[in-house]
mmCIF file of C-alpha atoms in Angstrom:
data_model
loop_
_atom_site.group_PDB
_atom_site.id
_atom_site.type_symbol
_atom_site.label_atom_id
_atom_site.label_comp_id
_atom_site.label_asym_id
_atom_site.label_seq_id
_atom_site.Cartn_x
_atom_site.Cartn_y
_atom_site.Cartn_z
ATOM 1 C CA UNK P 1 -13.464 -5.102 2.757
ATOM 2 C CA UNK P 2 -17.086 -4.237 2.199
ATOM 3 C CA UNK P 3 -20.152 -6.235 1.174
ATOM 4 C CA UNK P 4 -19.257 -9.899 0.677
ATOM 5 C CA UNK P 5 -20.920 -13.077 -0.596
ATOM 6 C CA UNK P 6 -19.382 -16.563 -0.407
ATOM 7 C CA UNK P 7 -20.366 -19.510 -2.615
ATOM 8 C CA UNK P 8 -19.134 -23.101 -2.251
ATOM 9 C CA UNK P 9 -18.718 -25.064 -5.492
ATOM 10 C CA UNK P 10 -17.506 -28.533 -4.611
ATOM 11 C CA UNK P 11 -14.295 -28.085 -2.637
ATOM 12 C CA UNK P 12 -13.693 -24.622 -4.048
ATOM 13 C CA UNK P 13 -14.801 -21.457 -2.281
ATOM 14 C CA UNK P 14 -15.782 -18.389 -4.307
ATOM 15 C CA UNK P 15 -15.876 -14.980 -2.599
ATOM 16 C CA UNK P 16 -17.527 -11.981 -4.226
ATOM 17 C CA UNK P 17 -17.240 -8.609 -2.535
ATOM 18 C CA UNK P 18 -17.129 -4.860 -2.986
ATOM 19 C CA UNK P 19 -14.028 -3.224 -1.539
ATOM 20 C CA UNK P 20 -14.506 0.179 0.111
ATOM 21 C CA UNK P 21 -11.256 0.219 2.066
ATOM 22 C CA UNK P 22 -9.184 3.362 1.343
ATOM 23 C CA UNK P 23 -10.735 3.671 -2.113
ATOM 24 C CA UNK P 24 -13.248 6.297 -1.068
ATOM 25 C CA UNK P 25 -10.705 8.133 1.067
ATOM 26 C CA UNK P 26 -9.226 9.931 -1.905
ATOM 27 C CA UNK P 27 -12.673 10.690 -3.283
ATOM 28 C CA UNK P 28 -14.103 12.494 -0.264
ATOM 29 C CA UNK P 29 -11.419 15.144 0.112
ATOM 30 C CA UNK P 30 -12.590 18.673 0.794
ATOM 31 C CA UNK P 31 -11.961 20.941 -1.090
ATOM 32 C CA UNK P 32 -11.573 19.587 -4.666
ATOM 33 C CA UNK P 33 -11.210 15.793 -4.756
ATOM 34 C CA UNK P 34 -8.706 13.602 -6.535
ATOM 35 C CA UNK P 35 -10.068 12.818 -9.973
ATOM 36 C CA UNK P 36 -9.176 10.462 -12.776
ATOM 37 C CA UNK P 37 -11.451 12.041 -15.397
ATOM 38 C CA UNK P 38 -14.452 11.226 -13.238
ATOM 39 C CA UNK P 39 -16.676 13.357 -11.031
ATOM 40 C CA UNK P 40 -18.267 10.380 -9.278
ATOM 41 C CA UNK P 41 -16.437 9.437 -6.046
ATOM 42 C CA UNK P 42 -18.033 5.980 -6.093
ATOM 43 C CA UNK P 43 -16.206 5.257 -9.364
ATOM 44 C CA UNK P 44 -13.257 4.301 -7.148
ATOM 45 C CA UNK P 45 -15.058 1.307 -5.623
ATOM 46 C CA UNK P 46 -13.267 -1.968 -6.354
ATOM 47 C CA UNK P 47 -15.029 -5.257 -7.113
ATOM 48 C CA UNK P 48 -13.300 -8.463 -6.055
ATOM 49 C CA UNK P 49 -13.566 -12.047 -7.237
ATOM 50 C CA UNK P 50 -11.721 -14.571 -5.068
ATOM 51 C CA UNK P 51 -11.618 -18.331 -5.752
ATOM 52 C CA UNK P 52 -9.857 -20.696 -3.343
ATOM 53 C CA UNK P 53 -9.408 -24.433 -3.832
ATOM 54 C CA UNK P 54 -8.175 -26.236 -0.686
ATOM 55 C CA UNK P 55 -7.005 -29.494 -2.274
ATOM 56 C CA UNK P 56 -5.844 -29.180 -5.873
ATOM 57 C CA UNK P 57 -5.372 -32.459 -7.786
ATOM 58 C CA UNK P 58 -6.437 -34.326 -4.636
ATOM 59 C CA UNK P 59 -3.287 -33.220 -2.843
ATOM 60 C CA UNK P 60 -2.578 -30.674 -0.131
ATOM 61 C CA UNK P 61 -1.743 -27.866 -2.574
ATOM 62 C CA UNK P 62 -3.999 -24.818 -2.374
ATOM 63 C CA UNK P 63 -4.912 -22.675 -5.360
ATOM 64 C CA UNK P 64 -5.814 -19.008 -4.878
ATOM 65 C CA UNK P 65 -7.236 -16.860 -7.665
ATOM 66 C CA UNK P 66 -7.818 -13.177 -6.895
ATOM 67 C CA UNK P 67 -9.102 -10.522 -9.274
ATOM 68 C CA UNK P 68 -9.699 -6.905 -8.214
ATOM 69 C CA UNK P 69 -11.217 -4.587 -10.828
ATOM 70 C CA UNK P 70 -12.106 -0.920 -10.707
ATOM 71 C CA UNK P 71 -12.625 1.707 -13.362
ATOM 72 C CA UNK P 72 -8.996 2.849 -13.189
ATOM 73 C CA UNK P 73 -7.016 -0.040 -11.719
ATOM 74 C CA UNK P 74 -6.925 -3.812 -11.664
ATOM 75 C CA UNK P 75 -5.020 -6.615 -9.963
ATOM 76 C CA UNK P 76 -4.849 -10.283 -10.944
ATOM 77 C CA UNK P 77 -3.078 -12.803 -8.693
ATOM 78 C CA UNK P 78 -2.721 -16.570 -9.075
ATOM 79 C CA UNK P 79 -0.948 -18.487 -6.310
ATOM 80 C CA UNK P 80 -0.260 -22.182 -5.809
ATOM 81 C CA UNK P 81 0.571 -22.835 -2.160
ATOM 82 C CA UNK P 82 2.203 -26.027 -0.940
ATOM 83 C CA UNK P 83 2.186 -26.392 2.856
ATOM 84 C CA UNK P 84 5.489 -27.434 4.371
ATOM 85 C CA UNK P 85 5.963 -30.284 6.772
ATOM 86 C CA UNK P 86 6.712 -29.585 10.415
ATOM 87 C CA UNK P 87 9.686 -27.188 10.734
ATOM 88 C CA UNK P 88 9.750 -26.699 6.967
ATOM 89 C CA UNK P 89 8.676 -23.603 5.039
ATOM 90 C CA UNK P 90 5.449 -23.305 3.081
ATOM 91 C CA UNK P 91 6.133 -22.822 -0.633
ATOM 92 C CA UNK P 92 4.059 -20.454 -2.765
ATOM 93 C CA UNK P 93 4.358 -19.965 -6.518
ATOM 94 C CA UNK P 94 2.858 -16.585 -7.362
ATOM 95 C CA UNK P 95 2.071 -14.837 -10.653
ATOM 96 C CA UNK P 96 0.638 -11.316 -10.514
ATOM 97 C CA UNK P 97 -0.307 -8.539 -12.920
ATOM 98 C CA UNK P 98 -1.598 -5.115 -11.865
ATOM 99 C CA UNK P 99 -2.373 -1.723 -13.386
ATOM 100 C CA UNK P 100 -2.729 1.281 -11.065
ATOM 101 C CA UNK P 101 -2.481 5.089 -11.320
ATOM 102 C CA UNK P 102 0.863 6.404 -10.073
ATOM 103 C CA UNK P 103 -0.282 9.352 -7.938
ATOM 104 C CA UNK P 104 2.250 9.420 -5.097
ATOM 105 C CA UNK P 105 5.239 10.596 -7.163
ATOM 106 C CA UNK P 106 3.903 11.763 -10.542
ATOM 107 C CA UNK P 107 0.435 12.996 -9.570
ATOM 108 C CA UNK P 108 0.073 16.462 -11.079
ATOM 109 C CA UNK P 109 -0.508 19.153 -8.431
ATOM 110 C CA UNK P 110 -3.387 21.557 -8.883
ATOM 111 C CA UNK P 111 -4.233 24.865 -7.213
ATOM 112 C CA UNK P 112 -4.694 23.179 -3.827
ATOM 113 C CA UNK P 113 -1.804 20.745 -4.195
ATOM 114 C CA UNK P 114 -1.913 19.480 -0.590
ATOM 115 C CA UNK P 115 -5.366 18.118 -1.445
ATOM 116 C CA UNK P 116 -5.437 17.431 -5.142
ATOM 117 C CA UNK P 117 -3.517 15.496 -7.743
ATOM 118 C CA UNK P 118 -4.492 14.409 -11.219
ATOM 119 C CA UNK P 119 -3.097 11.058 -12.323
ATOM 120 C CA UNK P 120 -2.063 10.466 -15.935
ATOM 121 C CA UNK P 121 0.770 7.954 -15.444
ATOM 122 C CA UNK P 122 -0.187 4.361 -14.706
ATOM 123 C CA UNK P 123 2.140 1.495 -13.826
ATOM 124 C CA UNK P 124 1.603 -1.893 -15.412
ATOM 125 C CA UNK P 125 3.426 -4.492 -13.307
ATOM 126 C CA UNK P 126 3.973 -8.176 -14.046
ATOM 127 C CA UNK P 127 5.766 -10.415 -11.558
ATOM 128 C CA UNK P 128 6.383 -14.116 -11.099
ATOM 129 C CA UNK P 129 8.250 -15.818 -8.304
ATOM 130 C CA UNK P 130 8.485 -18.125 -5.325
ATOM 131 C CA UNK P 131 7.847 -17.321 -1.653
ATOM 132 C CA UNK P 132 8.949 -19.399 1.342
ATOM 133 C CA UNK P 133 7.080 -18.792 4.626
ATOM 134 C CA UNK P 134 8.855 -20.103 7.696
ATOM 135 C CA UNK P 135 6.795 -21.624 10.541
ATOM 136 C CA UNK P 136 6.210 -19.081 13.307
ATOM 137 C CA UNK P 137 8.448 -19.509 16.344
ATOM 138 C CA UNK P 138 7.542 -17.791 19.604
ATOM 139 C CA UNK P 139 6.700 -14.178 18.672
ATOM 140 C CA UNK P 140 8.638 -14.174 15.389
ATOM 141 C CA UNK P 141 7.655 -15.032 11.828
ATOM 142 C CA UNK P 142 9.541 -14.593 8.569
ATOM 143 C CA UNK P 143 9.280 -15.108 4.827
ATOM 144 C CA UNK P 144 11.683 -15.045 1.896
ATOM 145 C CA UNK P 145 10.751 -14.529 -1.737
ATOM 146 C CA UNK P 146 12.481 -14.180 -5.064
ATOM 147 C CA UNK P 147 10.678 -12.805 -8.107
ATOM 148 C CA UNK P 148 11.097 -11.375 -11.572
ATOM 149 C CA UNK P 149 9.342 -8.031 -12.059
ATOM 150 C CA UNK P 150 8.567 -6.113 -15.249
ATOM 151 C CA UNK P 151 7.295 -2.527 -14.846
ATOM 152 C CA UNK P 152 5.920 -0.532 -17.786
ATOM 153 C CA UNK P 153 4.534 3.028 -17.461
ATOM 154 C CA UNK P 154 1.414 3.544 -19.571
ATOM 155 C CA UNK P 155 -0.981 6.407 -20.247
ATOM 156 C CA UNK P 156 -4.675 6.458 -19.364
ATOM 157 C CA UNK P 157 -5.304 5.139 -22.880
ATOM 158 C CA UNK P 158 -2.958 2.165 -22.326
ATOM 159 C CA UNK P 159 -0.056 3.385 -24.503
ATOM 160 C CA UNK P 160 3.548 3.030 -23.321
ATOM 161 C CA UNK P 161 5.146 6.279 -22.166
ATOM 162 C CA UNK P 162 8.795 6.983 -21.389
ATOM 163 C CA UNK P 163 8.809 10.570 -20.053
ATOM 164 C CA UNK P 164 6.792 12.649 -17.615
ATOM 165 C CA UNK P 165 5.077 15.969 -18.311
ATOM 166 C CA UNK P 166 8.448 17.773 -18.229
ATOM 167 C CA UNK P 167 10.086 15.348 -20.631
ATOM 168 C CA UNK P 168 12.189 13.547 -18.009
ATOM 169 C CA UNK P 169 12.502 9.718 -17.926
ATOM 170 C CA UNK P 170 9.997 7.770 -15.840
ATOM 171 C CA UNK P 171 11.999 4.550 -15.825
ATOM 172 C CA UNK P 172 15.499 3.930 -14.517
ATOM 173 C CA UNK P 173 16.658 2.285 -17.755
ATOM 174 C CA UNK P 174 15.434 5.180 -19.904
ATOM 175 C CA UNK P 175 13.479 2.675 -21.996
ATOM 176 C CA UNK P 176 9.754 1.941 -22.030
ATOM 177 C CA UNK P 177 10.124 -0.526 -19.146
ATOM 178 C CA UNK P 178 12.265 -1.644 -16.221
ATOM 179 C CA UNK P 179 13.197 -5.237 -15.409
ATOM 180 C CA UNK P 180 14.435 -6.447 -12.046
ATOM 181 C CA UNK P 181 15.075 -9.696 -10.196
ATOM 182 C CA UNK P 182 14.321 -9.092 -6.527
ATOM 183 C CA UNK P 183 15.222 -11.063 -3.415
ATOM 184 C CA UNK P 184 13.015 -10.051 -0.476
ATOM 185 C CA UNK P 185 13.286 -10.918 3.214
ATOM 186 C CA UNK P 186 10.575 -9.958 5.708
ATOM 187 C CA UNK P 187 10.549 -10.586 9.465
ATOM 188 C CA UNK P 188 7.780 -9.785 11.937
ATOM 189 C CA UNK P 189 7.694 -9.638 15.724
ATOM 190 C CA UNK P 190 4.498 -9.289 17.757
ATOM 191 C CA UNK P 191 3.610 -9.444 21.426
ATOM 192 C CA UNK P 192 0.310 -8.651 23.116
ATOM 193 C CA UNK P 193 -1.315 -8.770 26.551
ATOM 194 C CA UNK P 194 -4.294 -7.137 28.267
ATOM 195 C CA UNK P 195 -2.639 -3.747 28.722
ATOM 196 C CA UNK P 196 -0.308 -3.261 25.766
ATOM 197 C CA UNK P 197 0.997 -4.638 22.494
ATOM 198 C CA UNK P 198 4.067 -4.186 20.319
ATOM 199 C CA UNK P 199 4.707 -5.006 16.660
ATOM 200 C CA UNK P 200 7.765 -4.725 14.445
ATOM 201 C CA UNK P 201 8.032 -5.501 10.729
ATOM 202 C CA UNK P 202 11.331 -5.291 8.851
ATOM 203 C CA UNK P 203 11.574 -5.665 5.068
ATOM 204 C CA UNK P 204 14.700 -5.861 2.916
ATOM 205 C CA UNK P 205 14.694 -6.041 -0.897
ATOM 206 C CA UNK P 206 17.786 -6.601 -3.031
ATOM 207 C CA UNK P 207 17.813 -6.153 -6.806
ATOM 208 C CA UNK P 208 20.116 -8.796 -8.280
ATOM 209 C CA UNK P 209 22.358 -8.008 -11.296
ATOM 210 C CA UNK P 210 21.438 -10.958 -13.505
ATOM 211 C CA UNK P 211 21.574 -8.856 -16.692
ATOM 212 C CA UNK P 212 23.403 -5.606 -17.406
ATOM 213 C CA UNK P 213 20.365 -3.298 -17.636
ATOM 214 C CA UNK P 214 18.402 -4.823 -14.773
ATOM 215 C CA UNK P 215 18.045 -2.633 -11.663
ATOM 216 C CA UNK P 216 20.539 -3.167 -8.835
ATOM 217 C CA UNK P 217 19.364 -1.687 -5.541
ATOM 218 C CA UNK P 218 18.805 -2.280 -1.840
ATOM 219 C CA UNK P 219 15.496 -1.146 -0.336
ATOM 220 C CA UNK P 220 14.889 -1.200 3.425
ATOM 221 C CA UNK P 221 11.632 -0.490 5.258
ATOM 222 C CA UNK P 222 10.416 -0.922 8.834
ATOM 223 C CA UNK P 223 7.139 -0.448 10.706
ATOM 224 C CA UNK P 224 7.185 -0.283 14.524
ATOM 225 C CA UNK P 225 4.058 0.234 16.620
ATOM 226 C CA UNK P 226 3.245 0.254 20.320
ATOM 227 C CA UNK P 227 -0.152 0.253 22.022
ATOM 228 C CA UNK P 228 -0.831 1.116 25.641
ATOM 229 C CA UNK P 229 -4.175 0.920 27.411
ATOM 230 C CA UNK P 230 -4.940 3.929 29.646
ATOM 231 C CA UNK P 231 -8.020 2.920 31.568
ATOM 232 C CA UNK P 232 -10.701 2.420 28.907
ATOM 233 C CA UNK P 233 -8.719 4.437 26.339
ATOM 234 C CA UNK P 234 -6.082 3.032 23.993
ATOM 235 C CA UNK P 235 -3.027 5.010 22.880
ATOM 236 C CA UNK P 236 -1.263 3.721 19.742
ATOM 237 C CA UNK P 237 2.001 5.186 18.425
ATOM 238 C CA UNK P 238 3.786 3.993 15.297
ATOM 239 C CA UNK P 239 6.934 4.877 13.385
ATOM 240 C CA UNK P 240 7.474 3.933 9.737
ATOM 241 C CA UNK P 241 10.627 4.547 7.746
ATOM 242 C CA UNK P 242 12.772 3.351 4.909
ATOM 243 C CA UNK P 243 15.568 4.046 2.468
ATOM 244 C CA UNK P 244 16.749 2.885 -0.941
ATOM 245 C CA UNK P 245 20.286 2.909 -2.353
ATOM 246 C CA UNK P 246 21.564 2.002 -5.809
ATOM 247 C CA UNK P 247 19.571 2.091 -9.046
ATOM 248 C CA UNK P 248 16.199 3.767 -8.715
ATOM 249 C CA UNK P 249 13.302 4.772 -10.915
ATOM 250 C CA UNK P 250 11.276 7.817 -9.780
ATOM 251 C CA UNK P 251 8.188 5.637 -9.181
ATOM 252 C CA UNK P 252 10.160 3.676 -6.548
ATOM 253 C CA UNK P 253 10.472 6.729 -4.270
ATOM 254 C CA UNK P 254 8.725 6.675 -0.896
ATOM 255 C CA UNK P 255 5.575 8.807 -1.178
ATOM 256 C CA UNK P 256 4.525 10.773 1.930
ATOM 257 C CA UNK P 257 0.973 11.912 2.596
ATOM 258 C CA UNK P 258 -2.441 10.258 2.465
ATOM 259 C CA UNK P 259 -4.752 8.130 4.630
ATOM 260 C CA UNK P 260 -2.094 5.447 5.165
ATOM 261 C CA UNK P 261 0.613 8.006 5.900
ATOM 262 C CA UNK P 262 -0.050 11.598 7.022
ATOM 263 C CA UNK P 263 -3.769 12.366 7.121
ATOM 264 C CA UNK P 264 -4.830 15.768 5.839
ATOM 265 C CA UNK P 265 -3.130 15.241 2.465
ATOM 266 C CA UNK P 266 -3.603 13.072 -0.601
ATOM 267 C CA UNK P 267 -1.090 10.392 -1.542
ATOM 268 C CA UNK P 268 2.365 11.884 -1.984
ATOM 269 C CA UNK P 269 1.277 15.502 -1.465
ATOM 270 C CA UNK P 270 3.962 16.121 1.186
ATOM 271 C CA UNK P 271 6.780 14.734 -0.906
ATOM 272 C CA UNK P 272 8.652 11.695 -2.207
ATOM 273 C CA UNK P 273 12.230 10.737 -1.459
ATOM 274 C CA UNK P 274 14.876 8.047 -1.281
ATOM 275 C CA UNK P 275 14.382 8.001 2.493
ATOM 276 C CA UNK P 276 11.486 8.898 4.753
ATOM 277 C CA UNK P 277 10.022 8.794 8.258
ATOM 278 C CA UNK P 278 6.350 8.914 9.249
ATOM 279 C CA UNK P 279 4.976 8.902 12.786
ATOM 280 C CA UNK P 280 1.319 8.316 13.671
ATOM 281 C CA UNK P 281 -0.245 8.776 17.102
ATOM 282 C CA UNK P 282 -3.872 7.991 17.886
ATOM 283 C CA UNK P 283 -5.938 7.917 21.080
ATOM 284 C CA UNK P 284 -9.274 6.063 20.964
ATOM 285 C CA UNK P 285 -11.947 6.274 23.658
ATOM 286 C CA UNK P 286 -15.152 4.152 23.791
ATOM 287 C CA UNK P 287 -18.321 6.237 23.373
ATOM 288 C CA UNK P 288 -20.932 3.481 23.133
ATOM 289 C CA UNK P 289 -21.121 -0.302 22.800
ATOM 290 C CA UNK P 290 -19.708 -0.421 19.247
ATOM 291 C CA UNK P 291 -18.662 3.198 18.810
ATOM 292 C CA UNK P 292 -15.281 4.810 19.585
ATOM 293 C CA UNK P 293 -13.983 8.342 19.277
ATOM 294 C CA UNK P 294 -10.428 9.078 18.134
ATOM 295 C CA UNK P 295 -7.903 11.915 18.309
ATOM 296 C CA UNK P 296 -4.839 11.680 16.078
ATOM 297 C CA UNK P 297 -1.689 13.499 14.982
ATOM 298 C CA UNK P 298 0.599 12.486 12.093
ATOM 299 C CA UNK P 299 3.935 13.803 10.839
ATOM 300 C CA UNK P 300 6.083 12.862 7.859
ATOM 301 C CA UNK P 301 9.390 13.941 6.297
ATOM 302 C CA UNK P 302 11.527 12.928 3.328
ATOM 303 C CA UNK P 303 14.682 13.681 5.381
ATOM 304 C CA UNK P 304 15.869 16.021 2.642
ATOM 305 C CA UNK P 305 16.183 13.147 0.156
ATOM 306 C CA UNK P 306 13.842 14.493 -2.555
ATOM 307 C CA UNK P 307 16.887 15.883 -4.393
ATOM 308 C CA UNK P 308 18.299 12.339 -4.627
ATOM 309 C CA UNK P 309 15.323 11.001 -6.631
ATOM 310 C CA UNK P 310 16.058 10.913 -10.388
ATOM 311 C CA UNK P 311 14.336 13.831 -12.113
ATOM 312 C CA UNK P 312 13.495 15.481 -8.757
ATOM 313 C CA UNK P 313 9.695 15.145 -9.252
ATOM 314 C CA UNK P 314 8.784 16.378 -5.761
ATOM 315 C CA UNK P 315 11.021 19.452 -6.049
ATOM 316 C CA UNK P 316 9.673 20.303 -9.506
ATOM 317 C CA UNK P 317 6.138 20.152 -8.119
ATOM 318 C CA UNK P 318 7.032 22.385 -5.162
ATOM 319 C CA UNK P 319 6.185 19.828 -2.494
ATOM 320 C CA UNK P 320 7.392 20.872 0.984
ATOM 321 C CA UNK P 321 9.142 17.627 1.982
ATOM 322 C CA UNK P 322 7.607 17.584 5.466
ATOM 323 C CA UNK P 323 4.210 18.170 6.994
ATOM 324 C CA UNK P 324 1.815 17.318 9.787
ATOM 325 C CA UNK P 325 -1.861 16.601 10.134
ATOM 326 C CA UNK P 326 -4.194 16.262 13.105
ATOM 327 C CA UNK P 327 -7.868 15.755 13.741
ATOM 328 C CA UNK P 328 -10.546 13.521 15.179
ATOM 329 C CA UNK P 329 -12.720 10.665 14.033
ATOM 330 C CA UNK P 330 -15.192 7.900 14.787
ATOM 331 C CA UNK P 331 -14.724 4.108 14.746
ATOM 332 C CA UNK P 332 -17.805 1.880 14.441
ATOM 333 C CA UNK P 333 -17.382 -1.883 14.744
ATOM 334 C CA UNK P 334 -19.883 -3.629 12.460
ATOM 335 C CA UNK P 335 -20.264 -6.961 10.695
ATOM 336 C CA UNK P 336 -18.559 -5.413 7.658
ATOM 337 C CA UNK P 337 -15.538 -4.586 9.791
ATOM 338 C CA UNK P 338 -14.488 -1.369 11.452
ATOM 339 C CA UNK P 339 -15.983 1.670 9.736
ATOM 340 C CA UNK P 340 -13.656 4.657 10.059
ATOM 341 C CA UNK P 341 -14.520 8.320 9.610
ATOM 342 C CA UNK P 342 -11.669 10.841 10.046
ATOM 343 C CA UNK P 343 -11.720 14.631 9.825
ATOM 344 C CA UNK P 344 -8.176 15.974 9.427
ATOM 345 C CA UNK P 345 -6.506 19.381 9.121
ATOM 346 C CA UNK P 346 -3.053 19.894 7.639
ATOM 347 C CA UNK P 347 -0.342 22.539 7.971
ATOM 348 C CA UNK P 348 -2.164 24.734 5.435
ATOM 349 C CA UNK P 349 -5.365 24.833 7.531
ATOM 350 C CA UNK P 350 -7.119 22.788 4.861
ATOM 351 C CA UNK P 351 -9.493 20.043 5.931
ATOM 352 C CA UNK P 352 -10.004 16.522 4.662
ATOM 353 C CA UNK P 353 -12.703 13.932 5.272
ATOM 354 C CA UNK P 354 -11.734 10.257 5.043
ATOM 355 C CA UNK P 355 -13.979 7.208 5.013
ATOM 356 C CA UNK P 356 -12.817 3.603 5.070
ATOM 357 C CA UNK P 357 -13.591 0.042 6.135
ATOM 358 C CA UNK P 358 -10.832 -1.923 7.870
ATOM 359 C CA UNK P 359 -10.127 -5.376 9.255
ATOM 360 C CA UNK P 360 -12.403 -7.419 7.031
ATOM 361 C CA UNK P 361 -11.284 -10.774 5.761
ATOM 362 C CA UNK P 362 -11.664 -11.624 2.120
#
């Protein structure tokens, strides 16, 4: 995910790196960039400290410590992983705390709203739980997790906030925080050969009613992609969608727009809803030994579900609910990973420049 340095201290491995992936995408938008009270796009670079111990207490347990820190967000994760015996699931005990700007739903639109959004709401999340990863069989793999999650909206100064700029509740409970106990099931299918590949990921989350004011909901999401080689070119098409029923806080809405969704927009600039669909199509052609050219077209829609989100944040901000983007780019395969440069145009004839680094192990 950028420049990386590894240090071995006894059995433990310490990774230090600078993460460029997607963080500069929002900072290089043209015209006016996304800002969090900063005019320096490189302020969005994330530093990472990763410590891994392969044999804790002389046993087979593995300890992972991960800390990401930027000027405006942070993520701390501690995981104890216990490998399962043959045909038995691997057990992971995970504790995580993160703080990140909530731009996709509550980002404040500016004059060029398809390109700009100013974040003033941040989400502080704490979670603790257990994850069971089943051994892969054939082309399928699956995992099941159960966790407690505490979500607290805070201001840029770190104070708890309960309402948005229009005075409407940010949380589902109407209090300064939301609590939930979530059961999650994820299954993945993948197949690949010389001429094509196919992938399918299905996620299902269920909020369990352990206490009266805890959120009860069902959230479904899928990602399907198909790749087909056409001579030396590669055509990749993907479809992503999801829906949520039951209790819902506005920040849980599906945000549409951005480098991981519909290029040509910032995160959530198209809309946010209880349901959504996004399709991405990209054709890459080799230009040189390590250089590829790309043509792409993206489209996303909230399926008319913005009115079903509590407080109707997307409707109040005048977001269209659907939009498309298209453009071209370059892909350079380096030791840092694949460097991506995309130039996109949206439905408003406004252009965006994205830069990112993908496919780099930590």
